[in-house]
Amino acid sequence: MSINNLSKVVIVAKDEWRYWLRSKLAMTVLAIGLLLTLSSVVVTAITMHELSHARHELQSNAEQSFVDQPDRHPHRMVHYGHYAFRTPSPLSTLDPGIDAYTGNSIFLEGHRQNSAMFADQRQGTALTKLGSLTPAFIVQTLAPLLLILIGYSSISRERESQTLSYLLAQGTSGTTLIVGKGLALLSVVGLIIAPLAVSALFTVSTGESLLAVTSFVVGYALYLTVWVLLILLASSVFSKNSGSFTALAFVWILLCIVMPRVASTSASTAVPSTGKIETDFAVKAELRKLGDGHNTNDPAFKQFKQSLLEKYNVNSIDELPVNFRGLVASESEAKQTDVLNQFAEQRMQAELKQTQVSRYFGWLSPMVAIRSLSMIVVGTSIETHHRFLRETEQLRFDFVQGLNKVHIEKLNYQDDMNRNANAAATQKARVSADNWQILQAFNFNVDSANIRAQRSVPAFLQLLLWIAVLVGGIKFVGKRLS
């Protein structure tokens, strides 16, 4: 583009801003957009900061509560259990992602894998399920609508007021006019994204990577650029403001409201998953085959018992140098965990495949693309949640087996068998509280910025394809406009 054409572009952009400054509707929409973005950034940041502090404190309290327990039977502590809390990632102040639906803490105990608890959407009212007013929701859903209200008449207005032919006669090409109008709309995009970018940069001081912050801001800039191009294309194609606005309103409903739900429904249909009740029955059926770890006489442990007698070269379990009941508990827990992990992996793989199917719809809707990109870069995607589940399960298994080791090594078998004979026997079947110092400090962190950036590449490509197609369409319309 020559310097002369560049100056004309700037003049057109300035003229568009003068028009907006005289328009009450444009100024009102701009004020609403900025106010919504700023307020959502501030409110969400405060909320997530409080959540982070609360979860750190709860995690510390849970660990302290566990180690403060008095002398007990080791298996009592297995069922006493422990909590693991997931602290929010720095960028989750801008996009909580699926964390609001999946929960942020898990109760860990022997023989079971519990689901994450205390999801915000599960605890909220029906109205909160419509969508929280987070910065991500504002920019993904409401910002395009605000841009439509401001820019739907960018080109069609010139036609209706009969000034288009005058501008073209003065040597301003159709492409130059569209680019100038686009520059003005992009400056509005800059105003909308500015609070988001500043808030994202602040997360660097709390440990977030600059790569993740840059990817986050660039992703949203590309997304709103797609909408700027859609607005310019519609305004150039339609000769009347009403036609342009109607078309853009329909496109907004289709891309921002309908397509995300179509993506979700299609994913569930394409990759059906077993319901919770069916899965629970299947898990219980498999666990029954393993025997009851509380019953040392269960036939399922007959072979295990024989192998121990041969290993220690003794004739009965009373002669074993370790507690047979603790060994059975440990063996049972290991086998049960294998089964539970198998079903958990099947469920997580189904969820991941469903998510991947829904992400393909980013080629059809920029809303789906930016939603996927945002959650991945922030660290609130399904992949991060699955890693949280796997790490907490490892924590659960380690602490349960640690207690089983105490049961095996620190408690006499005969004392264990006679624990219910009387009060003195019960007291004798306890171990010192010093043995509860087995918990590993749990501090969950999101994946590295490089891993998140790699996962977000398909979403970036989807947005870039949208931009390329729309730029091609605008070039074609611009030539016809001239």
Coordinates of C-alpha atoms in Angstrom, one line a residue:
M1 CA 0.0 0.0 0.0
S2 CA 1.4 3.4 -1.0
I3 CA 1.9 6.3 1.4
N4 CA -1.0 8.1 -0.3
N5 CA -3.4 5.2 0.2
L6 CA -2.2 4.8 3.7
S7 CA -3.0 8.4 4.5
K8 CA -6.5 7.9 3.0
V9 CA -7.0 4.9 5.2
V10 CA -6.2 6.9 8.3
I11 CA -8.5 9.7 7.2
V12 CA -11.4 7.3 6.7
A13 CA -10.7 5.8 10.1
K14 CA -10.7 9.3 11.7
D15 CA -13.9 10.2 10.0
E16 CA -15.5 7.0 11.3
W17 CA -14.4 7.9 14.8
R18 CA -15.9 11.4 14.4
Y19 CA -19.2 9.7 13.4
W20 CA -19.1 7.5 16.4
L21 CA -18.4 10.4 18.8
R22 CA -21.5 12.1 17.4
S23 CA -23.6 9.0 17.8
K24 CA -25.2 8.3 21.2
L25 CA -25.6 4.6 20.3
A26 CA -21.9 4.1 19.5
M27 CA -20.7 5.9 22.6
T28 CA -23.2 4.0 24.8
V29 CA -22.1 0.7 23.4
L30 CA -18.4 1.6 23.8
A31 CA -19.0 2.6 27.4
I32 CA -20.9 -0.6 28.2
G33 CA -18.2 -2.7 26.6
L34 CA -15.4 -1.1 28.5
L35 CA -17.3 -1.1 31.8
L36 CA -18.3 -4.8 31.4
T37 CA -14.7 -5.8 30.6
L38 CA -13.2 -3.8 33.4
S39 CA -15.7 -4.9 36.0
S40 CA -15.5 -8.5 35.0
V41 CA -11.7 -8.5 35.2
V42 CA -11.7 -6.9 38.6
V43 CA -14.4 -9.0 40.1
T44 CA -13.1 -12.3 38.7
A45 CA -9.5 -11.5 39.8
I46 CA -10.7 -10.8 43.4
T47 CA -12.7 -14.0 43.4
M48 CA -9.9 -16.2 42.1
H49 CA -7.4 -14.6 44.5
E50 CA -9.7 -15.4 47.4
L51 CA -10.2 -19.0 46.1
S52 CA -6.5 -19.5 45.7
H53 CA -5.8 -18.3 49.2
A54 CA -8.7 -20.4 50.6
R55 CA -7.6 -23.6 48.9
H56 CA -4.0 -23.2 50.0
E57 CA -5.3 -22.8 53.6
L58 CA -7.7 -25.7 53.3
Q59 CA -4.9 -28.0 51.9
S60 CA -2.7 -27.0 54.8
N61 CA -5.5 -27.6 57.3
A62 CA -6.4 -31.0 55.8
E63 CA -2.7 -32.2 56.0
Q64 CA -2.4 -30.9 59.6
S65 CA -5.7 -32.5 60.6
F66 CA -4.5 -35.8 59.3
V67 CA -1.2 -35.8 61.2
D68 CA -2.9 -34.5 64.4
Q69 CA -5.0 -37.7 64.7
P70 CA -4.4 -39.7 67.9
D71 CA -3.1 -43.2 68.2
R72 CA -5.4 -45.4 66.1
H73 CA -5.6 -48.6 64.2
P74 CA -3.9 -48.0 60.8
H75 CA -6.9 -49.1 58.8
R76 CA -9.1 -46.6 60.6
M77 CA -6.8 -43.9 59.1
V78 CA -7.3 -45.4 55.7
H79 CA -11.0 -44.6 56.0
Y80 CA -10.4 -41.3 57.8
G81 CA -9.0 -40.1 54.5
H82 CA -7.5 -36.9 53.2
Y83 CA -8.4 -34.0 51.0
A84 CA -6.6 -32.7 47.9
F85 CA -7.3 -29.2 46.6
R86 CA -6.5 -27.7 43.2
T87 CA -5.4 -24.1 43.4
P88 CA -6.4 -21.9 40.4
S89 CA -3.8 -21.1 37.7
P90 CA -2.7 -17.4 37.5
L91 CA -4.6 -16.8 34.2
S92 CA -7.7 -18.5 35.4
T93 CA -8.7 -15.1 36.8
L94 CA -9.7 -14.4 33.1
D95 CA -11.1 -17.7 32.1
P96 CA -12.1 -20.3 34.8
G97 CA -12.8 -22.8 32.0
I98 CA -14.2 -26.1 33.0
D99 CA -13.1 -25.7 36.6
A100 CA -16.5 -24.2 37.4
Y101 CA -18.1 -27.5 36.3
T102 CA -15.6 -30.2 37.3
G103 CA -14.9 -29.3 40.9
N104 CA -11.7 -28.3 42.7
S105 CA -11.2 -30.8 45.5
I106 CA -11.2 -34.5 46.0
F107 CA -11.7 -36.6 49.1
L108 CA -9.1 -39.4 49.1
E109 CA -9.7 -42.7 50.9
G110 CA -9.0 -46.4 50.7
H111 CA -10.8 -48.7 48.2
R112 CA -12.5 -45.8 46.3
Q113 CA -11.9 -43.1 43.7
N114 CA -14.1 -40.2 44.5
S115 CA -15.1 -37.5 42.0
A116 CA -14.0 -33.9 42.3
M117 CA -16.3 -31.8 44.5
F118 CA -17.5 -28.2 45.1
A119 CA -17.9 -27.1 41.4
D120 CA -19.3 -23.6 41.3
Q121 CA -21.9 -24.4 38.8
R122 CA -23.2 -27.3 40.8
Q123 CA -23.6 -25.2 43.9
G124 CA -25.1 -22.2 42.0
T125 CA -28.7 -21.4 41.2
A126 CA -30.3 -22.1 37.9
L127 CA -29.6 -18.6 36.8
T128 CA -25.9 -18.9 37.3
K129 CA -25.8 -21.9 34.9
L130 CA -26.6 -19.4 32.0
G131 CA -23.0 -18.3 32.2
S132 CA -20.9 -16.3 34.7
L133 CA -19.8 -12.8 33.8
T134 CA -16.2 -13.6 33.4
P135 CA -13.8 -11.7 31.1
A136 CA -13.7 -14.7 28.8
F137 CA -17.5 -14.7 28.5
I138 CA -17.6 -10.9 27.9
V139 CA -15.0 -11.0 25.1
Q140 CA -16.2 -14.3 23.5
T141 CA -19.9 -13.6 23.5
L142 CA -20.8 -10.0 24.2
A143 CA -17.9 -8.2 22.6
P144 CA -18.8 -9.4 19.0
L145 CA -22.4 -8.2 19.6
L146 CA -21.1 -4.8 20.7
L147 CA -18.8 -4.5 17.6
I148 CA -21.9 -5.4 15.5
L149 CA -23.9 -2.5 17.0
I150 CA -21.0 -0.1 16.4
G151 CA -19.9 -1.2 12.9
Y152 CA -22.9 -2.8 11.1
S153 CA -23.5 0.4 9.1
S154 CA -19.8 1.1 8.3
I155 CA -20.2 0.8 4.5
S156 CA -24.0 0.4 4.0
R157 CA -24.4 3.8 5.7
E158 CA -22.4 5.4 2.9
R159 CA -24.7 3.8 0.4
E160 CA -27.9 4.9 2.1
S161 CA -26.7 8.5 2.5
Q162 CA -25.5 8.6 -1.1
T163 CA -21.9 9.5 -0.1
L164 CA -20.3 6.2 -1.4
S165 CA -20.3 7.3 -5.1
Y166 CA -18.9 10.7 -4.0
L167 CA -16.1 9.0 -2.1
L168 CA -15.3 6.7 -5.0
A169 CA -15.3 9.6 -7.5
Q170 CA -12.8 11.5 -5.3
G171 CA -10.3 8.7 -5.9
T172 CA -10.9 6.6 -2.8
S173 CA -11.0 3.0 -3.8
G174 CA -13.5 0.5 -2.3
T175 CA -10.7 -1.5 -0.7
T176 CA -9.2 1.7 0.8
L177 CA -12.6 2.6 2.3
I178 CA -13.1 -0.8 3.8
V179 CA -9.6 -0.9 5.2
G180 CA -10.1 2.5 6.8
K181 CA -13.4 1.4 8.4
G182 CA -11.7 -1.8 9.5
L183 CA -8.8 0.2 11.1
A184 CA -11.4 2.2 13.1
L185 CA -13.1 -1.0 14.3
L186 CA -9.7 -2.6 15.2
S187 CA -9.0 0.4 17.4
V188 CA -12.2 -0.4 19.2
V189 CA -11.0 -4.0 19.6
G190 CA -7.8 -2.6 21.1
L191 CA -9.9 -0.7 23.7
I192 CA -11.9 -3.9 24.6
I193 CA -8.8 -6.1 24.9
A194 CA -6.6 -3.5 26.8
P195 CA -8.1 -4.4 30.3
L196 CA -7.7 -8.1 29.4
A197 CA -4.1 -7.6 28.3
V198 CA -3.1 -5.6 31.3
S199 CA -4.7 -8.1 33.7
A200 CA -3.0 -11.0 31.9
L201 CA 0.4 -9.2 32.2
F202 CA -0.1 -8.9 35.9
T203 CA -0.2 -12.7 36.2
V204 CA 3.4 -12.8 35.1
S205 CA 4.3 -11.5 38.6
T206 CA 2.4 -14.5 40.1
G207 CA 4.3 -17.1 38.2
E208 CA 2.6 -17.2 34.8
S209 CA 4.8 -17.6 31.7
L210 CA 5.1 -14.6 29.2
L211 CA 4.5 -17.1 26.4
A212 CA 1.1 -18.1 27.8
V213 CA 0.1 -14.5 28.4
T214 CA 1.1 -13.6 24.8
S215 CA -0.7 -16.6 23.4
F216 CA -3.8 -15.6 25.4
V217 CA -3.9 -12.0 24.3
V218 CA -3.0 -12.7 20.6
G219 CA -5.7 -15.4 20.5
Y220 CA -8.4 -13.0 21.6
A221 CA -7.1 -10.3 19.2
L222 CA -7.4 -12.7 16.3
Y223 CA -10.9 -13.7 17.4
L224 CA -12.2 -10.2 17.5
T225 CA -10.4 -9.5 14.2
V226 CA -12.5 -12.2 12.7
W227 CA -15.6 -10.4 13.8
V228 CA -14.3 -7.1 12.5
L229 CA -13.9 -8.7 9.1
L230 CA -17.3 -10.3 9.2
I231 CA -18.9 -6.9 10.0
L232 CA -17.0 -5.2 7.2
L233 CA -18.0 -8.0 4.7
A234 CA -21.7 -7.9 5.6
S235 CA -21.8 -4.1 5.6
S236 CA -20.2 -4.1 2.1
V237 CA -22.5 -6.7 0.7
F238 CA -25.8 -5.3 1.8
S239 CA -27.0 -1.9 0.5
K240 CA -29.1 -1.1 3.5
N241 CA -28.3 -0.8 7.2
S242 CA -31.3 -3.0 8.1
G243 CA -30.1 -5.8 5.9
S244 CA -26.5 -5.6 7.3
F245 CA -27.7 -5.6 10.9
T246 CA -30.2 -8.5 10.4
A247 CA -27.5 -10.6 8.7
L248 CA -24.9 -9.9 11.4
A249 CA -27.4 -10.6 14.2
F250 CA -28.2 -13.9 12.6
V251 CA -24.5 -14.8 12.2
W252 CA -23.9 -13.8 15.9
I253 CA -26.7 -16.1 17.1
L254 CA -25.5 -18.9 14.8
L255 CA -21.8 -18.7 15.7
C256 CA -21.9 -17.7 19.4
I257 CA -25.1 -19.4 20.6
V258 CA -26.0 -22.2 18.3
M259 CA -22.7 -23.7 17.1
P260 CA -21.1 -24.3 20.5
R261 CA -24.2 -26.3 21.5
V262 CA -24.2 -28.1 18.2
A263 CA -20.6 -29.0 18.8
S264 CA -21.3 -30.3 22.3
T265 CA -24.3 -32.4 21.2
S266 CA -22.4 -33.7 18.2
A267 CA -19.5 -34.7 20.4
S268 CA -21.8 -36.6 22.8
T269 CA -23.4 -38.4 19.9
A270 CA -20.2 -39.2 18.0
V271 CA -18.5 -40.5 21.1
P272 CA -21.1 -42.0 23.4
S273 CA -20.0 -42.6 27.0
T274 CA -21.3 -45.0 29.6
G275 CA -23.5 -43.4 32.3
K276 CA -22.4 -43.1 35.9
I277 CA -24.9 -45.8 37.2
E278 CA -23.8 -48.3 34.5
T279 CA -20.2 -47.6 35.2
D280 CA -20.6 -48.0 39.0
F281 CA -22.3 -51.3 38.6
A282 CA -19.5 -52.5 36.2
V283 CA -16.9 -51.4 38.7
K284 CA -18.5 -53.1 41.6
A285 CA -18.9 -56.3 39.6
E286 CA -15.1 -56.3 38.8
L287 CA -14.2 -55.5 42.4
R288 CA -16.2 -58.4 43.7
K289 CA -14.0 -60.8 41.7
L290 CA -11.0 -59.5 43.6
G291 CA -12.3 -60.5 47.0
D292 CA -12.8 -58.5 50.2
G293 CA -9.6 -57.0 51.5
H294 CA -11.1 -56.9 55.0
N295 CA -11.5 -60.7 55.1
T296 CA -8.3 -62.6 55.3
N297 CA -10.2 -65.9 54.8
D298 CA -11.7 -64.8 51.4
P299 CA -11.0 -67.5 48.8
A300 CA -9.6 -64.8 46.5
F301 CA -6.5 -64.6 48.7
K302 CA -5.8 -68.3 49.1
Q303 CA -3.1 -68.3 46.5
F304 CA -1.6 -65.1 47.9
K305 CA -1.5 -66.7 51.4
Q306 CA 0.2 -69.8 50.0
S307 CA 2.9 -67.7 48.2
L308 CA 3.6 -65.8 51.5
L309 CA 4.0 -69.1 53.5
E310 CA 6.5 -70.3 50.8
K311 CA 8.3 -67.0 50.7
Y312 CA 8.9 -66.9 54.5
N313 CA 9.3 -70.7 54.8
V314 CA 6.6 -71.0 57.5
N315 CA 3.7 -73.3 58.1
S316 CA 1.0 -70.8 59.2
I317 CA 0.3 -67.1 59.0
D318 CA 0.8 -66.9 62.8
E319 CA 4.5 -67.6 62.2
L320 CA 4.9 -64.8 59.6
P321 CA 7.2 -62.0 60.7
V322 CA 4.7 -59.5 59.4
N323 CA 1.0 -58.8 59.8
F324 CA -1.0 -60.9 57.4
R325 CA -4.0 -58.7 57.6
G326 CA -1.9 -55.7 56.5
L327 CA -0.5 -57.7 53.6
V328 CA -3.9 -58.7 52.4
A329 CA -5.1 -55.1 52.7
S330 CA -2.1 -53.9 50.7
E331 CA -2.5 -56.6 48.0
S332 CA -6.3 -55.9 47.8
E333 CA -5.7 -52.1 47.5
A334 CA -3.2 -52.6 44.7
K335 CA -5.6 -54.8 42.7
Q336 CA -8.6 -52.6 43.3
T337 CA -6.6 -49.6 42.2
D338 CA -5.7 -51.3 38.9
V339 CA -9.4 -51.9 38.2
L340 CA -10.4 -48.4 39.3
N341 CA -7.7 -46.8 37.1
Q342 CA -8.7 -48.9 34.2
F343 CA -12.3 -47.6 34.3
A344 CA -11.1 -44.0 35.1
E345 CA -8.8 -44.0 32.0
Q346 CA -11.7 -45.3 29.9
R347 CA -13.9 -42.5 31.1
M348 CA -11.2 -39.8 30.6
Q349 CA -10.4 -41.1 27.1
A350 CA -14.0 -40.8 26.2
E351 CA -14.2 -37.3 27.6
L352 CA -11.0 -36.3 25.7
K353 CA -12.4 -37.7 22.4
Q354 CA -15.6 -35.8 22.9
T355 CA -13.7 -32.7 23.5
Q356 CA -11.6 -33.2 20.4
V357 CA -14.7 -33.7 18.3
S358 CA -16.2 -30.5 19.7
R359 CA -13.0 -28.6 18.9
Y360 CA -13.3 -29.6 15.2
F361 CA -16.2 -27.2 15.1
G362 CA -13.7 -24.4 15.4
W363 CA -13.4 -24.6 11.7
L364 CA -17.1 -23.7 11.5
S365 CA -17.3 -21.2 14.4
P366 CA -14.6 -18.8 15.7
M367 CA -16.4 -18.9 19.1
V368 CA -15.6 -22.6 19.4
A369 CA -12.0 -22.0 18.4
I370 CA -11.4 -19.2 20.9
R371 CA -13.1 -21.0 23.7
S372 CA -10.8 -24.0 23.1
L373 CA -7.7 -21.8 22.7
S374 CA -8.5 -19.8 25.9
M375 CA -9.0 -22.8 28.2
I376 CA -6.0 -24.6 26.8
V377 CA -3.6 -21.6 27.2
V378 CA -5.0 -20.6 30.6
G379 CA -4.7 -24.2 31.9
T380 CA -8.4 -24.8 32.7
S381 CA -9.0 -27.4 29.9
I382 CA -10.0 -31.0 30.1
E383 CA -6.4 -32.1 29.7
T384 CA -5.4 -30.2 32.9
H385 CA -8.3 -31.6 34.8
H386 CA -7.4 -35.1 33.9
R387 CA -3.9 -34.6 35.0
F388 CA -5.3 -33.3 38.3
L389 CA -7.3 -36.5 38.7
R390 CA -4.3 -38.7 37.9
E391 CA -2.0 -36.9 40.4
T392 CA -4.5 -37.0 43.2
E393 CA -5.1 -40.7 42.5
Q394 CA -1.4 -41.3 42.9
L395 CA -1.4 -39.3 46.1
R396 CA -4.4 -41.4 47.4
F397 CA -2.7 -44.7 46.5
D398 CA 0.6 -43.7 48.1
F399 CA -0.9 -42.6 51.4
V400 CA -3.2 -45.6 51.6
Q401 CA -0.3 -48.0 50.9
G402 CA 1.8 -46.1 53.4
L403 CA -0.7 -46.8 56.0
N404 CA -0.9 -50.4 54.9
K405 CA 2.9 -50.6 55.4
V406 CA 2.5 -49.4 58.9
H407 CA -0.2 -52.0 59.4
I408 CA 2.1 -54.7 58.1
E409 CA 5.2 -53.7 60.1
K410 CA 4.1 -51.9 63.2
L411 CA 1.1 -54.0 64.4
N412 CA 1.3 -57.5 65.7
Y413 CA -1.0 -60.0 63.9
Q414 CA -2.4 -61.6 67.1
D415 CA -3.1 -58.1 68.6
D416 CA -4.8 -57.2 65.4
M417 CA -7.0 -60.3 65.4
N418 CA -8.0 -59.8 69.1
R419 CA -8.6 -56.1 68.7
N420 CA -12.3 -56.4 69.6
A421 CA -11.9 -58.7 72.6
N422 CA -12.0 -55.9 75.2
A423 CA -11.0 -52.3 75.8
A424 CA -7.4 -53.2 76.6
A425 CA -7.1 -55.3 73.4
T426 CA -8.6 -52.4 71.4
Q427 CA -6.0 -50.1 72.8
K428 CA -3.2 -52.6 72.1
A429 CA -4.2 -52.8 68.5
R430 CA -3.4 -49.1 67.9
V431 CA -0.1 -47.7 66.6
S432 CA 1.6 -44.4 67.5
A433 CA 0.3 -41.2 65.9
D434 CA 3.9 -40.6 64.8
N435 CA 3.2 -43.0 61.9
W436 CA 0.7 -40.5 60.3
Q437 CA 3.7 -38.4 59.0
I438 CA 3.4 -40.1 55.7
L439 CA 1.5 -37.5 53.6
Q440 CA 3.3 -36.0 50.7
A441 CA 2.8 -32.2 50.3
F442 CA 0.4 -31.7 47.4
N443 CA 0.7 -28.7 45.2
F444 CA -0.9 -29.0 41.7
N445 CA 0.5 -26.8 38.9
V446 CA -0.8 -26.5 35.4
D447 CA 1.2 -27.8 32.4
S448 CA 4.2 -25.8 31.2
A449 CA 3.6 -22.9 28.8
N450 CA 5.2 -24.8 25.9
I451 CA 2.9 -27.7 26.3
R452 CA -0.2 -25.5 26.4
A453 CA 1.1 -23.5 23.4
Q454 CA 1.5 -26.7 21.4
R455 CA -2.0 -27.8 22.3
S456 CA -3.5 -24.5 21.2
V457 CA -1.9 -24.6 17.7
P458 CA -5.0 -26.1 16.0
A459 CA -7.2 -23.4 17.5
F460 CA -4.8 -20.7 16.2
L461 CA -4.9 -22.2 12.8
Q462 CA -8.7 -22.2 12.8
L463 CA -8.8 -18.5 13.6
L464 CA -6.2 -17.7 11.0
L465 CA -8.2 -19.6 8.4
W466 CA -11.2 -17.6 9.2
I467 CA -9.2 -14.4 8.8
A468 CA -7.7 -15.6 5.5
V469 CA -11.1 -16.5 4.0
L470 CA -12.8 -13.3 5.2
V471 CA -9.9 -11.1 3.8
G472 CA -10.3 -12.9 0.5
G473 CA -14.0 -12.1 0.5
I474 CA -13.5 -8.5 1.4
K475 CA -10.9 -8.1 -1.4
F476 CA -13.4 -9.4 -3.9
V477 CA -16.2 -7.2 -2.6
G478 CA -13.9 -4.2 -2.4
K479 CA -13.1 -4.5 -6.1
R480 CA -16.8 -4.7 -7.0
L481 CA -17.5 -1.8 -4.7
S482 CA -15.1 0.4 -6.8

